[in-house]
Backbone as numpy.savetxt, mean C-alpha at the origin, in Angstrom:
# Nx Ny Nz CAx CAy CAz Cx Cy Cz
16.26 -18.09 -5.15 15.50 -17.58 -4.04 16.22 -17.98 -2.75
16.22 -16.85 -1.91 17.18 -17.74 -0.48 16.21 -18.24 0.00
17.39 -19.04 1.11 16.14 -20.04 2.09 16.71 -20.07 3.45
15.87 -20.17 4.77 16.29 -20.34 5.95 15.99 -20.90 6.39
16.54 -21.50 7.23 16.02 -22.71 8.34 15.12 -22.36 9.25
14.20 -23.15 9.49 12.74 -22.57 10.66 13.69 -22.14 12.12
14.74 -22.87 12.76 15.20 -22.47 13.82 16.22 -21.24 13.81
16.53 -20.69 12.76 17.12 -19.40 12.53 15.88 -18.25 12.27
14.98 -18.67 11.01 13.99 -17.74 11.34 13.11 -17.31 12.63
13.18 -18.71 13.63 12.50 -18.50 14.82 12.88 -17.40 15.58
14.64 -17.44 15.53 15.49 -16.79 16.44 15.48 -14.89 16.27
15.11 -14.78 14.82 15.68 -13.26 14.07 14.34 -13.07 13.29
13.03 -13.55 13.58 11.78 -13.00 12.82 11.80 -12.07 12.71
11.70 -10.81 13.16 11.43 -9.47 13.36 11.98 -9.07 11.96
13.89 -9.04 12.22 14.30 -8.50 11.64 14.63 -9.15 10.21
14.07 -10.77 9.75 14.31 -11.25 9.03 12.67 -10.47 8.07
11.95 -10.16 8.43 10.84 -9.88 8.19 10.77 -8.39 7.30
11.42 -7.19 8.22 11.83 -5.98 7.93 12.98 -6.29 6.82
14.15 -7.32 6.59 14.78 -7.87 5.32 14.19 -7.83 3.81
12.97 -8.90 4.03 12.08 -9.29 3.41 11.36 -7.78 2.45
11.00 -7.46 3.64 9.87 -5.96 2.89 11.32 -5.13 2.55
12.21 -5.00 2.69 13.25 -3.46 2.44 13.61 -4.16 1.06
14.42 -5.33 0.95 14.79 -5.96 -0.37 13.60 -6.19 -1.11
12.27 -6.81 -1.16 11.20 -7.06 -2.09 11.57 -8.39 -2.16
12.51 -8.93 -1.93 13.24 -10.29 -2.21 12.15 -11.51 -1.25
11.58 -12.79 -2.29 10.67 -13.46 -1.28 11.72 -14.87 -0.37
11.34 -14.97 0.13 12.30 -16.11 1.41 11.39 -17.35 1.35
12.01 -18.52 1.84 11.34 -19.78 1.77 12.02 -20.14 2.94
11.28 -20.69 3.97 11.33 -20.86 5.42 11.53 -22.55 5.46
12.44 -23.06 5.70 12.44 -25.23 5.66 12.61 -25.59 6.55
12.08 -26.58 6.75 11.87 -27.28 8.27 12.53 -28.92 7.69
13.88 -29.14 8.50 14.64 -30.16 7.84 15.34 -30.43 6.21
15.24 -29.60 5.54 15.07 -29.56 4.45 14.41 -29.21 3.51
13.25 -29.34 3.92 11.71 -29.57 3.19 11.57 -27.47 3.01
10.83 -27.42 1.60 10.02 -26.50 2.41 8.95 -26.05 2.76
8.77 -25.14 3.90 7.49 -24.90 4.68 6.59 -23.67 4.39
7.70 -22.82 4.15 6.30 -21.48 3.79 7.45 -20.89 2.98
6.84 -19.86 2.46 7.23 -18.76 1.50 6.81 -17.23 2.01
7.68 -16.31 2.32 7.27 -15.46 2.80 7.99 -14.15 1.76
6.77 -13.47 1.04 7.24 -11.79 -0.01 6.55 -11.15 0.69
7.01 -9.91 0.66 6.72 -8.83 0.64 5.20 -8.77 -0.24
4.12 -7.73 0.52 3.13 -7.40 0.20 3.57 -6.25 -0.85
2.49 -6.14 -1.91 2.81 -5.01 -3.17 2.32 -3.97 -2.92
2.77 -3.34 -3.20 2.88 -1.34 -2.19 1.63 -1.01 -3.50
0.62 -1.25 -4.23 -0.41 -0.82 -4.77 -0.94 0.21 -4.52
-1.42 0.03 -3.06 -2.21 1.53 -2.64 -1.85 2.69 -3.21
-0.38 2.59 -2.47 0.36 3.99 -2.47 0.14 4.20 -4.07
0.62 4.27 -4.50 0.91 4.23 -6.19 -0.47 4.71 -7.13
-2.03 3.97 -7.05 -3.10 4.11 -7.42 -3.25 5.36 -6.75
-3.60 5.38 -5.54 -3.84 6.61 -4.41 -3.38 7.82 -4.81
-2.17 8.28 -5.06 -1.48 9.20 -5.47 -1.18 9.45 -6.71
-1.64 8.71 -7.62 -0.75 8.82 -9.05 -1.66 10.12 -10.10
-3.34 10.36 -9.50 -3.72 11.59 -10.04 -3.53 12.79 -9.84
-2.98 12.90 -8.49 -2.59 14.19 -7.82 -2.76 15.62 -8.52
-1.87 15.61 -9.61 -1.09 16.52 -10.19 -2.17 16.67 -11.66
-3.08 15.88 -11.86 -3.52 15.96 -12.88 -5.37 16.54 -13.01
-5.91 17.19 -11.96 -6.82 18.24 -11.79 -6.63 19.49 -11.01
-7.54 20.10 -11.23 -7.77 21.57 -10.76 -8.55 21.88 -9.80
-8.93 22.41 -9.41 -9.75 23.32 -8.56 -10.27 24.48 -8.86
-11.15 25.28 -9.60 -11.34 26.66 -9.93 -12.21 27.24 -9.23
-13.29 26.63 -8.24 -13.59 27.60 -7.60 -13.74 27.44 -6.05
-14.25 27.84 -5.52 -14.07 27.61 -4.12 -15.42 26.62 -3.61
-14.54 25.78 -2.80 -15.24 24.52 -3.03 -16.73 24.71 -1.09
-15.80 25.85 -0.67 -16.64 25.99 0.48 -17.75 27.07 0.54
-17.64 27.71 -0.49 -18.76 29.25 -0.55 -19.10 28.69 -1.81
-21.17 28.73 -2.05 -21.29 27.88 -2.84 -22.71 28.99 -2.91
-23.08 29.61 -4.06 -23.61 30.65 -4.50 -25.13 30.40 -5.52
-26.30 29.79 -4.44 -27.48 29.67 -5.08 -28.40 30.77 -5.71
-28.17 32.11 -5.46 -28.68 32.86 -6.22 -29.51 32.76 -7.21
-28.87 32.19 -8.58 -29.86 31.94 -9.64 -30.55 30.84 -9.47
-30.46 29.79 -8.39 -31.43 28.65 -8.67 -33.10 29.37 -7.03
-32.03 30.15 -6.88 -33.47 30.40 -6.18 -34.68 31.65 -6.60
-33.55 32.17 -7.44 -34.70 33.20 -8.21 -35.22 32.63 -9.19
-34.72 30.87 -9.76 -35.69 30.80 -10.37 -37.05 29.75 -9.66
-36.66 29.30 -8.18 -37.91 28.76 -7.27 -38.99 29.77 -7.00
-38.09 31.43 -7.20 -39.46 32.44 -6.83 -40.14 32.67 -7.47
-39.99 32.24 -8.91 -41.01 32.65 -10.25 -42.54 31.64 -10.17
């Protein structure tokens, strides 16, 4: 796992950050040696669940013209 020093990460956060999320790769941040935090990338889940039925229903009728006819001829009986 790489590691950086807190006064280099201080200097290049931004783009050490945008690193982080493009590689998936997690970083460990040390202060003297030691270390201090651990920073991964969040897991792209959404996307993936969200989209993954897409392709797998239909639509057959029209979902905006909606045709009560028979339920009201049978309220007139």
């Amino acid at each position: 796992m790489k590691t950086i020093g807190i006064s280099e990460f201080k200097a290049g956060c931004i783009q050490i950050l945008k690193d982080v999320q493009r590689t998936r790769e997690p970083l460990v941040v040390t202060h003297r040696g030691r270390p201090l935090a651990r920073i991964e990338p969040v897991p792209e889940v959404g996307r993936k669940v969200l989209g993954s039925l897409r392709h797998m229903g239909e639509i057959r009728t029209d979902l905006l013209t909606v045709d009560f006819t028979d339920e009201w001829e049978m309220c007139q009986d």
